Coordinates of C-alpha atoms in Angstrom, one line a residue:
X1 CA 26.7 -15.4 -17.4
X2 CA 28.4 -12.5 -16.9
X3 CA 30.1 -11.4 -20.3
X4 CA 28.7 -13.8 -22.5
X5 CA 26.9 -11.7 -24.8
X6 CA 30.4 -9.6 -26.0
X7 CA 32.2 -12.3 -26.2
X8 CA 29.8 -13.9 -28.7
X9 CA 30.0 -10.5 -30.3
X10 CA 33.5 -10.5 -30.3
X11 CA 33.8 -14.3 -31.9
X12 CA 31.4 -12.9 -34.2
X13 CA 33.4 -10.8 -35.7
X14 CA 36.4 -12.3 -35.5
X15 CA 34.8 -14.7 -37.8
X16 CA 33.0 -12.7 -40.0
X17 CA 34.5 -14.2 -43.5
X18 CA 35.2 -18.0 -42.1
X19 CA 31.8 -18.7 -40.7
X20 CA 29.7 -17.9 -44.2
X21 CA 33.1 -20.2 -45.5
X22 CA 31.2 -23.1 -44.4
X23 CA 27.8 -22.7 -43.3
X24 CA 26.6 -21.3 -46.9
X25 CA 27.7 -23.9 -48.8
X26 CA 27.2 -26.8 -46.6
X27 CA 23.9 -25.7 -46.3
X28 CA 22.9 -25.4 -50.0
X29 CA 25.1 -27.8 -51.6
X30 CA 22.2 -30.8 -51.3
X31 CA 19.8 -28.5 -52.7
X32 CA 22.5 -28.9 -56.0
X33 CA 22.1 -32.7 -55.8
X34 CA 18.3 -32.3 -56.9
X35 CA 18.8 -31.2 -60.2
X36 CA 21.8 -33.4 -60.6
X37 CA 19.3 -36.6 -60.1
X38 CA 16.8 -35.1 -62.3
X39 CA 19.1 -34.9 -64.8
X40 CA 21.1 -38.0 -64.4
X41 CA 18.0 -40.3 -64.2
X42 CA 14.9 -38.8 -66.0
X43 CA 12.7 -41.5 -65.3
X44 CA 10.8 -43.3 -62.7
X45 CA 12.2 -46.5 -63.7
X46 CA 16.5 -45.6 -63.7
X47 CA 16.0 -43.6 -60.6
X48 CA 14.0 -46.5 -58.6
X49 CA 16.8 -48.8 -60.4
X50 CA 19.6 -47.0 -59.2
X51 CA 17.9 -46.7 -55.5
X52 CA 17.1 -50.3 -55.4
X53 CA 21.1 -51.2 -56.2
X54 CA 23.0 -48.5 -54.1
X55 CA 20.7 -49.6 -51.0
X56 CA 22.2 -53.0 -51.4
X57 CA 25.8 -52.2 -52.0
X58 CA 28.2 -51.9 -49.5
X59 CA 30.5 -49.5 -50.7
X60 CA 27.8 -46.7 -51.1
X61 CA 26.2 -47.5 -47.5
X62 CA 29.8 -47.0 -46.2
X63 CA 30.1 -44.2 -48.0
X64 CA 26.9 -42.3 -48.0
X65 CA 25.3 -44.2 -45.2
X66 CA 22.0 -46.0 -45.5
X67 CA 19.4 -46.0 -48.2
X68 CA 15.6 -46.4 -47.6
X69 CA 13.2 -45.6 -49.9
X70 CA 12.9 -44.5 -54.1
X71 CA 11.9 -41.3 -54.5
X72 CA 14.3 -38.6 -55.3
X73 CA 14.1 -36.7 -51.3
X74 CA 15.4 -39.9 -49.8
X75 CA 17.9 -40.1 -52.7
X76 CA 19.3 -36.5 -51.9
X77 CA 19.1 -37.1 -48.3
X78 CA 21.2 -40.1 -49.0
X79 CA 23.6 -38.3 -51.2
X80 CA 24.3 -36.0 -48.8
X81 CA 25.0 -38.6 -46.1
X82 CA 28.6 -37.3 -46.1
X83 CA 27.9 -33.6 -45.4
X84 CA 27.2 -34.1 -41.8
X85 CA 30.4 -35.2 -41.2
X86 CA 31.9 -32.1 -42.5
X87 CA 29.2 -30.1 -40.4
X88 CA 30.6 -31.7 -37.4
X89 CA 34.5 -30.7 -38.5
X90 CA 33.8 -27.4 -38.7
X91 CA 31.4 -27.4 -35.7
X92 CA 34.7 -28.9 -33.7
X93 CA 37.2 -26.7 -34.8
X94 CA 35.3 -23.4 -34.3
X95 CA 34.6 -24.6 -30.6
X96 CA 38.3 -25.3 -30.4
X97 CA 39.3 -22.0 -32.0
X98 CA 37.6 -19.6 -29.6
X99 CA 38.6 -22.1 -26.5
X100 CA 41.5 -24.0 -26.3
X101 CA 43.2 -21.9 -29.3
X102 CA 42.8 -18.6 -27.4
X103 CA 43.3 -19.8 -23.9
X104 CA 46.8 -21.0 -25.8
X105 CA 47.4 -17.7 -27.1
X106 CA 47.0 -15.9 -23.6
X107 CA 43.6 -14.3 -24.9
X108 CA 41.5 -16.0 -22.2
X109 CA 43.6 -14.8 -19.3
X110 CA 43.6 -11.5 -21.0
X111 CA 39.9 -11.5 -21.0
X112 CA 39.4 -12.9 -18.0
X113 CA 41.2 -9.8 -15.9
X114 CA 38.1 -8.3 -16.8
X115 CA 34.5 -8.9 -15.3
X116 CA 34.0 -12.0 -17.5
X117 CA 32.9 -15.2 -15.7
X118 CA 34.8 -18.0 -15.5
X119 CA 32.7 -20.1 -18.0
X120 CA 31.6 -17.1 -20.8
X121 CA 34.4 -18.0 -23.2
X122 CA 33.5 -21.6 -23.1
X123 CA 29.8 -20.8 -23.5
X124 CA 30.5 -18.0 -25.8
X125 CA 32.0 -20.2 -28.4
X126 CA 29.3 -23.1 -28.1
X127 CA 26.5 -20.3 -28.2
X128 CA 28.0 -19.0 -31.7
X129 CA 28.7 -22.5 -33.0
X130 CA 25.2 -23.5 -31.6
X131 CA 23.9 -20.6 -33.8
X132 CA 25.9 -21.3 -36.8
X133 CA 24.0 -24.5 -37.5
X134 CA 21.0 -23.0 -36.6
X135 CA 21.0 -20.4 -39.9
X136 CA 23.0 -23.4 -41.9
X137 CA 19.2 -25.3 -41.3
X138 CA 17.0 -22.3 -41.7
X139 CA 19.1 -21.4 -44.9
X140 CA 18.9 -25.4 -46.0
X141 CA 15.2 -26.2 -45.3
X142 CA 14.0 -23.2 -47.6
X143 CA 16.6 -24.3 -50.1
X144 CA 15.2 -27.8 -50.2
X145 CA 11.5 -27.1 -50.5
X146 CA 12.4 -24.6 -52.8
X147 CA 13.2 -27.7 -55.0
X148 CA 9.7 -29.4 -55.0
X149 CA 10.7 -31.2 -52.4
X150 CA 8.0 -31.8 -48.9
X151 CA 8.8 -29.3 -46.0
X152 CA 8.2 -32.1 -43.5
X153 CA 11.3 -34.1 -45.4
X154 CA 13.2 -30.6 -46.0
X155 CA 13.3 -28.9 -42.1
X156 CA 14.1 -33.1 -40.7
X157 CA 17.4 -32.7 -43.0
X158 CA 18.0 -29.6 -42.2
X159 CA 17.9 -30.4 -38.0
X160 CA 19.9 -33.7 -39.3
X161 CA 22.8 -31.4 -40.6
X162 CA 22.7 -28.9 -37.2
X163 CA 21.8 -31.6 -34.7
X164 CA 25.7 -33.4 -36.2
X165 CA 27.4 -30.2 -35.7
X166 CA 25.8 -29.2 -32.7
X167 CA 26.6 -32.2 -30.7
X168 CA 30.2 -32.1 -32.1
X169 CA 30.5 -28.7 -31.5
X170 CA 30.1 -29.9 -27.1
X171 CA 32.7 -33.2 -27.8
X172 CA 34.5 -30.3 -28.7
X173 CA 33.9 -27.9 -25.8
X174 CA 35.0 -30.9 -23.7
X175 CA 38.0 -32.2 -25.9
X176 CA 39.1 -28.5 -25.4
X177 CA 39.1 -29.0 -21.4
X178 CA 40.8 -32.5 -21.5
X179 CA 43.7 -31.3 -23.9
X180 CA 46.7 -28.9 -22.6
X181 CA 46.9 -27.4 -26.1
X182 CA 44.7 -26.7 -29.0
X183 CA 46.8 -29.0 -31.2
X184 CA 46.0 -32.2 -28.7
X185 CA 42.2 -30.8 -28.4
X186 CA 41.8 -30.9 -32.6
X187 CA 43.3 -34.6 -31.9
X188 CA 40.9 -35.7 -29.8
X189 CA 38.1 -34.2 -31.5
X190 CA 38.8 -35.7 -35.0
X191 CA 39.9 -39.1 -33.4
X192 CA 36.0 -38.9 -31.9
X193 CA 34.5 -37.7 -35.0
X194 CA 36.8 -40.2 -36.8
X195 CA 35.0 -43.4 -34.2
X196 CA 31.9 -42.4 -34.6
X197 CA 31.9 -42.4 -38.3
X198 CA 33.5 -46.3 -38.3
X199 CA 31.1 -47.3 -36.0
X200 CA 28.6 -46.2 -38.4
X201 CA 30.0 -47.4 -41.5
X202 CA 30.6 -50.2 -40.0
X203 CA 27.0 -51.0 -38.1
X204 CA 25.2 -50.1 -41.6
X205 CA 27.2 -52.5 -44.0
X206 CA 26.2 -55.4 -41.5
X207 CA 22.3 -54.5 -42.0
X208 CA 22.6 -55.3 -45.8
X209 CA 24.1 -58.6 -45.0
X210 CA 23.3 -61.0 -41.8
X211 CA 23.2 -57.8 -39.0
X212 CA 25.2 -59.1 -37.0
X213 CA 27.0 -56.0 -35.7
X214 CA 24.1 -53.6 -36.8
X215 CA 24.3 -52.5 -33.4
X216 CA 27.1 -50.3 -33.6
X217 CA 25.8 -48.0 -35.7
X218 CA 23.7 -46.8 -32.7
X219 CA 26.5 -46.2 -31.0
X220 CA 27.7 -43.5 -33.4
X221 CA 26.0 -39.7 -33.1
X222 CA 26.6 -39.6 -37.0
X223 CA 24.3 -42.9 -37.0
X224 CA 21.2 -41.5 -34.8
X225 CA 21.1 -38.7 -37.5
X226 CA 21.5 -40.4 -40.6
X227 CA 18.8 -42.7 -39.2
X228 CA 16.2 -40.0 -39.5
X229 CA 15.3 -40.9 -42.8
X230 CA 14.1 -37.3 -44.8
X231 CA 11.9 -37.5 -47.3
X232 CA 10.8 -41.4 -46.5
X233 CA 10.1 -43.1 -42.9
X234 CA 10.5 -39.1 -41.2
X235 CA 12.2 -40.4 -37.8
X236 CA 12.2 -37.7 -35.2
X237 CA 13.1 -39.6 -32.1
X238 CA 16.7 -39.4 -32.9
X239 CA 16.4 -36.3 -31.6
X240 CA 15.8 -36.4 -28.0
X241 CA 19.2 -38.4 -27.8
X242 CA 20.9 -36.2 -29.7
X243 CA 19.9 -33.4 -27.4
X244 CA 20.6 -35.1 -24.7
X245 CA 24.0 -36.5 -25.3
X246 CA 24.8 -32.2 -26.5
X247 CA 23.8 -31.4 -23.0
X248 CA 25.7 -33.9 -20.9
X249 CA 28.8 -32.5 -22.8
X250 CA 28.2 -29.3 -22.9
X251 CA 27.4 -29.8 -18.4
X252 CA 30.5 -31.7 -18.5
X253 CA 32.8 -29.5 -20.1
X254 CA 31.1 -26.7 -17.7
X255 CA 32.2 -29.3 -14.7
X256 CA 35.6 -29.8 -15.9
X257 CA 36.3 -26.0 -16.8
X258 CA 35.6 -24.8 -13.2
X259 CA 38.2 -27.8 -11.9
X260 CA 41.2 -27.2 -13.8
X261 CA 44.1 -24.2 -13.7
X262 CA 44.0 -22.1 -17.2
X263 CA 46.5 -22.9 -19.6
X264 CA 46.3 -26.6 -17.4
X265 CA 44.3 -29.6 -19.9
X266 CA 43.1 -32.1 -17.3
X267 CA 44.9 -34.9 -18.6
X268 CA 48.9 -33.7 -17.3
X269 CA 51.6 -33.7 -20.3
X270 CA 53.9 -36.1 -20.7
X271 CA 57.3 -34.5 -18.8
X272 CA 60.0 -35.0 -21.9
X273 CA 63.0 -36.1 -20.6
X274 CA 65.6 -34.2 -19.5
X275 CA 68.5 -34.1 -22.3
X276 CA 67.9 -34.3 -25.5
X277 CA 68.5 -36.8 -28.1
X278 CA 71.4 -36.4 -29.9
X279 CA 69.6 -37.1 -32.7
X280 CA 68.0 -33.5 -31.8
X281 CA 70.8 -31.3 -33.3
X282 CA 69.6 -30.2 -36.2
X283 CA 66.5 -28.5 -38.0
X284 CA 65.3 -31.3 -40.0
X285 CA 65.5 -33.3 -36.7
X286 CA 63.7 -31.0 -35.0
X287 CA 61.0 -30.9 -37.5
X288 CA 60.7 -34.5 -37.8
X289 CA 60.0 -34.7 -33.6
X290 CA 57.1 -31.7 -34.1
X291 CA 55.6 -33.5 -37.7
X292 CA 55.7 -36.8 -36.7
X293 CA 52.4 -37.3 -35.0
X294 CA 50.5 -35.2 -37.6
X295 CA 52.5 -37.3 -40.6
X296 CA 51.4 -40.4 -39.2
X297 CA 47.9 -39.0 -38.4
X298 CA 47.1 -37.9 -41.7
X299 CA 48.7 -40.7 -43.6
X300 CA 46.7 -43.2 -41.5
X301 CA 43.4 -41.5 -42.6
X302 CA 44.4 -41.1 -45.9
X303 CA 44.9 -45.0 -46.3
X304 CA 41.1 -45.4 -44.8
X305 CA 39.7 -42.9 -47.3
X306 CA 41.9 -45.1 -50.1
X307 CA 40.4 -48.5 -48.3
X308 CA 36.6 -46.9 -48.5
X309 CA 37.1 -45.3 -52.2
X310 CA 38.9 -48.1 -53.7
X311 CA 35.8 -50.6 -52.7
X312 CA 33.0 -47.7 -54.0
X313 CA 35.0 -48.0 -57.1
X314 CA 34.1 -51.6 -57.9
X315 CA 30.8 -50.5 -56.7
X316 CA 30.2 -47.9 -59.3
X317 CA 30.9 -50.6 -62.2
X318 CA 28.7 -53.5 -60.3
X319 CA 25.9 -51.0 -60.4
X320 CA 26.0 -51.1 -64.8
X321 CA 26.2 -55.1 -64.2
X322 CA 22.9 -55.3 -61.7
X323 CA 20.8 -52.9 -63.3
X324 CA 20.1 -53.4 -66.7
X325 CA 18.0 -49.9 -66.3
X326 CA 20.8 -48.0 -65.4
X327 CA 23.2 -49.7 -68.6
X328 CA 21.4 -46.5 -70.9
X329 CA 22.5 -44.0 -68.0
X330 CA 26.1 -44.7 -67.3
X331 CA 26.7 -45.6 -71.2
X332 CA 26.7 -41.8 -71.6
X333 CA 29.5 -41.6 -69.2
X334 CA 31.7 -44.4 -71.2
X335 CA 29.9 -47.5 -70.2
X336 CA 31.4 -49.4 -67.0
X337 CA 34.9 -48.6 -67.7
X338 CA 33.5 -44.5 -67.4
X339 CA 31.8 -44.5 -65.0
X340 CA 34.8 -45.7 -62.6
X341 CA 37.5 -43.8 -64.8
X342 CA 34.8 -40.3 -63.7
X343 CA 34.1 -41.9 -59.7
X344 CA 38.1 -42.3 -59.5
X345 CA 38.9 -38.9 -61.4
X346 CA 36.1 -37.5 -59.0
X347 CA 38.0 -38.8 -56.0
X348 CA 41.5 -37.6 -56.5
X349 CA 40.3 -34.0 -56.4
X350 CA 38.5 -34.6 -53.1
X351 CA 42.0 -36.4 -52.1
X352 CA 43.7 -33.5 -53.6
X353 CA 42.3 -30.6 -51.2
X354 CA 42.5 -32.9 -48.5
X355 CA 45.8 -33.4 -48.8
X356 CA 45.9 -29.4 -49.3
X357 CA 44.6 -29.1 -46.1
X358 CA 47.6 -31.2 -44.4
X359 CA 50.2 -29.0 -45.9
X360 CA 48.4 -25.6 -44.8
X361 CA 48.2 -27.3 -41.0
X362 CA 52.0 -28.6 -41.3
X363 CA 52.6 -25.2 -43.0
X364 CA 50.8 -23.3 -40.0
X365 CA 52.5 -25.1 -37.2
X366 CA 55.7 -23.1 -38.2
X367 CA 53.8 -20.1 -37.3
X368 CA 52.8 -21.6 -34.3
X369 CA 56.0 -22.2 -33.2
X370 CA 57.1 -18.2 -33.6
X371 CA 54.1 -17.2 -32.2
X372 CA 55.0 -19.4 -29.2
X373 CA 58.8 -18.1 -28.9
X374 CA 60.4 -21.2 -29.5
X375 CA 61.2 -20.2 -33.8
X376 CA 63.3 -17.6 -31.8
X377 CA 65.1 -19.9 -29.4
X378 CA 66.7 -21.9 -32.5
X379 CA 67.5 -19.3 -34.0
X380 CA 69.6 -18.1 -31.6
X381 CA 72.0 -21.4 -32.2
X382 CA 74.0 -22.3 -35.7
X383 CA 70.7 -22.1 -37.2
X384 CA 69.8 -19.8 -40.2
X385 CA 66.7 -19.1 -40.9
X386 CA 66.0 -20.2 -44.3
X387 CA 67.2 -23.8 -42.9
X388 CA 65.2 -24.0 -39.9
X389 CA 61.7 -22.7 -42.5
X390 CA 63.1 -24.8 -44.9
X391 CA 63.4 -28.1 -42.6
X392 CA 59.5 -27.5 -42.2
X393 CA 58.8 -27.2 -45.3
X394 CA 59.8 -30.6 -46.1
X395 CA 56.7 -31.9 -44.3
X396 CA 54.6 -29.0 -45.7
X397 CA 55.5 -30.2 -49.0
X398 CA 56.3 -34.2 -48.7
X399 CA 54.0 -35.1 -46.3
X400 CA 50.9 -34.4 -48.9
X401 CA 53.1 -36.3 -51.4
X402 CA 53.8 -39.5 -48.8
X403 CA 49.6 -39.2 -47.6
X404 CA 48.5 -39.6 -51.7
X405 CA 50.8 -42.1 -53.0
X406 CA 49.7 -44.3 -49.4
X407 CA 45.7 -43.4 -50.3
X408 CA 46.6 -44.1 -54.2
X409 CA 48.1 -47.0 -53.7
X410 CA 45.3 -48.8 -51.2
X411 CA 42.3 -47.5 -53.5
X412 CA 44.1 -49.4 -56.4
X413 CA 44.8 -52.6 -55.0
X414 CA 41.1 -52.7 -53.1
X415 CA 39.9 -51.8 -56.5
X416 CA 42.3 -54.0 -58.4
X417 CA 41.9 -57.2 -56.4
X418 CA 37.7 -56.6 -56.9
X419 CA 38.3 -56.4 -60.4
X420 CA 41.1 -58.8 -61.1
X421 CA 43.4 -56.4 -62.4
X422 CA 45.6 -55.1 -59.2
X423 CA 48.9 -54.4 -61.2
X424 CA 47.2 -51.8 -63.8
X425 CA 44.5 -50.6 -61.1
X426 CA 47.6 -49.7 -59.1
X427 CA 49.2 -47.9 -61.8
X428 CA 46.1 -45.8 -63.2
X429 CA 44.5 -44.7 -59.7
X430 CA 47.7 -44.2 -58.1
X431 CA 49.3 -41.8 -61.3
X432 CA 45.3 -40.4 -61.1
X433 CA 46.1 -39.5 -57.3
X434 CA 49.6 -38.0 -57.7
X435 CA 49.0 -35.8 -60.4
X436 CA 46.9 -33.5 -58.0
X437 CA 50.5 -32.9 -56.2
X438 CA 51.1 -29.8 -58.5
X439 CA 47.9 -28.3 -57.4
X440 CA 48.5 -29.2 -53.9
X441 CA 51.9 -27.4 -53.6
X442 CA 50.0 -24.3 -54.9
X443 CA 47.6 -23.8 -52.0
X444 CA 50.8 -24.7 -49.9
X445 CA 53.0 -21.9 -51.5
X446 CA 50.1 -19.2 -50.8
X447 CA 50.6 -20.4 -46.9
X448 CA 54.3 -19.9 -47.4
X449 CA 54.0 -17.3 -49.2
X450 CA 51.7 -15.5 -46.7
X451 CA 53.8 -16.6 -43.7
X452 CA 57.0 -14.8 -45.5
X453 CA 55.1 -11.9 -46.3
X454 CA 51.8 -11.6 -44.1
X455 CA 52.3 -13.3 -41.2
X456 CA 49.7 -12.2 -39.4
X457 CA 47.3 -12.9 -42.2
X458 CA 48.7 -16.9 -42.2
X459 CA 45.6 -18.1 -41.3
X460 CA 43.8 -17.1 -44.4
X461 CA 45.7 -19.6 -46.5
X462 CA 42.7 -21.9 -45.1
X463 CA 40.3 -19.9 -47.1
X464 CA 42.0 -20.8 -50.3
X465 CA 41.4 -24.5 -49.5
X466 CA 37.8 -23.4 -48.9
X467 CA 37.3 -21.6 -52.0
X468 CA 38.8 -24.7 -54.1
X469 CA 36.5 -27.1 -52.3
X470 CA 33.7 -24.8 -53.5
X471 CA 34.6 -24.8 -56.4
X472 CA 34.6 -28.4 -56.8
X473 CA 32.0 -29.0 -55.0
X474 CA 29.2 -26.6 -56.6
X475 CA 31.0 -24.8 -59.5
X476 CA 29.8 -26.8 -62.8
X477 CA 26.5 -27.1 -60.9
X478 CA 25.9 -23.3 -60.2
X479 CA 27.6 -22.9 -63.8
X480 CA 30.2 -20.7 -63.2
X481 CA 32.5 -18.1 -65.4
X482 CA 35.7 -20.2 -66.4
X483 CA 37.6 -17.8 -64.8
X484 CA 36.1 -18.6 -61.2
X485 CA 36.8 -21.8 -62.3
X486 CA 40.2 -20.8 -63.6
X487 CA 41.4 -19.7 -59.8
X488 CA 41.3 -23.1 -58.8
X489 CA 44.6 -24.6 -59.3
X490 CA 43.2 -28.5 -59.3
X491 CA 40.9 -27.0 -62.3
X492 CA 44.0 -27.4 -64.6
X493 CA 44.7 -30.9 -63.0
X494 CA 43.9 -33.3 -66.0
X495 CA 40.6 -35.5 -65.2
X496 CA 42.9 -38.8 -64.4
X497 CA 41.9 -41.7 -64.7
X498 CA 40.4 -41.6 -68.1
X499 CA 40.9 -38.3 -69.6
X500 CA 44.2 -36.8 -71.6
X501 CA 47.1 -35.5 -69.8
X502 CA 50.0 -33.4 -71.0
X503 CA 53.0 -31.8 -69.3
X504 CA 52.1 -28.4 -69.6
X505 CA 49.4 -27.8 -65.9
X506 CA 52.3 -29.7 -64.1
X507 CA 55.0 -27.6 -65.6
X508 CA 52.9 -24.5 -64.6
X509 CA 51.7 -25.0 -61.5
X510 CA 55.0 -26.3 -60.3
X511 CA 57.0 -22.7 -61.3
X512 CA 53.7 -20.8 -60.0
X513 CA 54.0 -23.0 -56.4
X514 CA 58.1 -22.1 -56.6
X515 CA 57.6 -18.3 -57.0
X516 CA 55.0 -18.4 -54.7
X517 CA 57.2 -19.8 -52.0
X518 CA 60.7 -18.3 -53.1
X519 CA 58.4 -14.9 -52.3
X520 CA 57.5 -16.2 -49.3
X521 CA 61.0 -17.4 -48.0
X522 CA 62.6 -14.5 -49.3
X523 CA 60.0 -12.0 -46.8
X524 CA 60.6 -14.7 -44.2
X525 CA 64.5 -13.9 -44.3
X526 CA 64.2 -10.0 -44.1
X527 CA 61.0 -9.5 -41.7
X528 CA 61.3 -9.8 -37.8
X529 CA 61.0 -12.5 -35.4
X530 CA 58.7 -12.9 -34.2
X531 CA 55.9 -10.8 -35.7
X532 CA 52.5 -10.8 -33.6

């Protein structure tokens, strides 16, 4: 394939700082989850106690996925039952990057005047995303039986994690020849990834009751991995599907790639109609046409995450009330009462940088929009352009606000009506979830702020998400300085609910998120449009 090999070099390098983003830490954080166990149940007894109770509870298995076995690799393989799914994500979205995104962008056409086949972008980017999980499982096998755990066990979850973002990475390749943009191609991608974890979910709750519907989860990629069982029953037949269903996309994407135009998705877009609305006549309006899909995207998932967190939460407190074993362990954490206030505290950060990550993407789609030439079209009309920015950044900055409260508000009520409490549930998990708005409007105000100032650098306002999400994720485990902690902005989020909270962190981080963007508005209004 003609070309191939440079363009892989060239993606290479282009990524150079996001690929280690998410393949290092993806691969080593269940390696963390050993120790954690160790410490959290030092015997036999609570860890086979705890096993024996999450295997049966429904939130968990919709959470984690399902539990077989005792011993502590099937309990870290089950812990990590989640990480897949963000293998997958970032699997996707690099495929779609170094397609779809550059095809937008007039790189592929650029490329292709050269001698490039047809097909060595499209097989450039599965090639490096192919490879990426490839060193993600070679780096997490060692990790794992560094840990005392079998190799057998360790190299099964470490083809579990690659095999999820390998076949992702060709729904991808061939979301990314169906779409006419890379916007509509992430769409399709996370609406895929989004089925296949529901189908899942919702296959594995029915094998701990009657089974009716246990099927489903065999429907679901995400299920033939998590079926593999590490550590326990050491299922390898889930791979020859997997493989198989990565080839059949990857020779479909192939087929579609070589019948379409370039810049052409094979499903047509929608003709818009001729005049506009005259509802169309200012900014804001605008902005509300171009947000309004993601809005309503991104609040719909986050009222599935509050559905599935709300019912762990009553989970968490039906484990104390099960297991008489595992009363002594969560007693250290505050008894029942706790160990929800820590699982919901827990949860709002994860709902926090997810909620980040919405206001970077509405934040980014303004720089889309100049990149594209149509920023420079309104401007050319009545509009300034501190309003049109600033009509953008009402999404950027209350769309997050309108996703939390929606999540906040379901996890309290599925958590309230469990527990016979919904009016106070309500109150405490959805002032929990809000309070990580501060924080939030940060990370948004560095993309504003590098957007004003940096445009071309825009991009890297994902890295801060990626960076906090670290931090979260592995920084009281790998025990890091307080001031790596300290860069975190949801670090200085009080631990809600359950924990003291005083005005001061709000205060701060809401001045630190208004300089950050008055900087960023104020470069916006003296640099050229557009900058390339």
């Amino acid at each position: 394939m003609t070309g191939t090999g440079r363009l892989v070099r060239l993606i290479l390098r282009r990524d150079r700082v996001l690929l280690p983003l998410w393949v290092v830490p993806l691969a080593l954080i269940p390696a963390l989850y050993v120790s954690s166990f160790e410490a959290l149940f030092p015997t036999d007894a609570e860890r086979i106690g705890y096993a024996r109770v999450s295997a049966g509870n429904a939130g968990f298995v919709a959470l984690y996925g399902p539990l077989h076995g005792t011993g502590l690799g099937e309990l870290v393989a089950w812990r990590g039952g989640f990480i897949p799914v963000l293998v997958a994500l970032f699997s996707a979205l690099t495929v779609i990057r170094h397609t779809r995104t550059d095809e937008e962008a007039g790189r592929t056409e650029l490329i292709g005047a050269a001698a490039v086949s047809r097909h060595a972008g499209l097989f450039a980017a599965l090639l490096v995303a192919f490879g990426a999980n490839a060193v993600l499982a070679l780096i997490q096998a060692p990790a794992m039986i560094s840990q005392g755990l079998p190799v057998t066990g360790s190299v099964l979850m470490a083809l579990e994690f690659a095999l999820a973002g390998c076949m992702f990475a060709a729904v991808a390749a061939v979301c990314a020849q169906l779409a006419g943009g890379a916007r509509s191609a992430r769409s399709l991608a996370l609406v895929a990834l989004g089925i296949a974890y529901v189908l899942r979910l919702a296959g594995d709750v029915s094998d701990i009751g009657d089974g009716a519907t246990g099927w489903l989860s065999w429907l679901s990629p995400i299920g033939w991995v998590q079926h593999m069982f590490p550590y326990g029953a050491d299922v390898w037949w889930p791979i020859v599907p997997a493989v198989g269903l990565g080839a059949v996309l990857v020779g479909t994407a192939a087929f579609l790639a070589a019948h379409r135009d370039v810049g052409a998705g094979v499903l047509p877009d929608r003709p818009g109609p001729a005049v506009a609305a005259p509802g169309l006549r200012s900014p804001l309006a605008l902005a509300w046409r171009l947000h309004r899909g993601m809005l309503i995207g991104w609040v719909t998932g986050f009222a599935l995450l509050g559905l599935v967190f709300g019912a762990v939460a009553q989970s968490v407190a039906d484990l104390v009330g099960d297991s008489p074993e595992l009363a002594d362990v969560f007693a250290r954490l505050g008894g029942a009462s706790g160990a929800v206030d820590s699982y919901l505290a827990g949860v709002t950060g994860i709902l926090g940088l997810i909620a980040a990550a919405y206001a970077v993407q509405a934040l980014l789609r303004v720089r889309d929009e100049e990149g594209a030439g149509s920023a420079e079209l309104v401007l050319t009309t009545g509009a300034s352009r501190l309003r049109w920015l600033a009509a953008h950044l009402v999404f950027a900055f209350l769309g997050p606000v309108l996703a939390l409260a929606v999540s906040g508000a379901v996890a309290g009520l599925v958590h309230g009506l469990a527990s016979g409490d919904v009016g106070g549930e309500v109150t405490v998990v959805l002032g929990g979830v809000l309070a990580q708005v501060p924080a939030v409007w940060v990370l948004a105000a560095v993309a504003v702020g590098l957007f004003g100032l940096l445009p071309r650098f825009a991009p890297v306002a994902w890295g801060a998400v990626a960076a906090c999400l670290l931090v979260l994720l592995v920084g009281a485990a790998l025990q890091l300085s307080q001031w790596v902690l300290d860069l975190s902005p949801f670090t200085h989020i009080p631990h809600l609910p359950g924990g003291h909270a005083t005005a001061t962190p709000f205060v701060v981080l809401t001045l630190i998120a208004v300089v950050v963007g008055a900087a960023g508005l104020a470069g916006f209004r003296r640099r050229d449009v557009p900058t390339t």
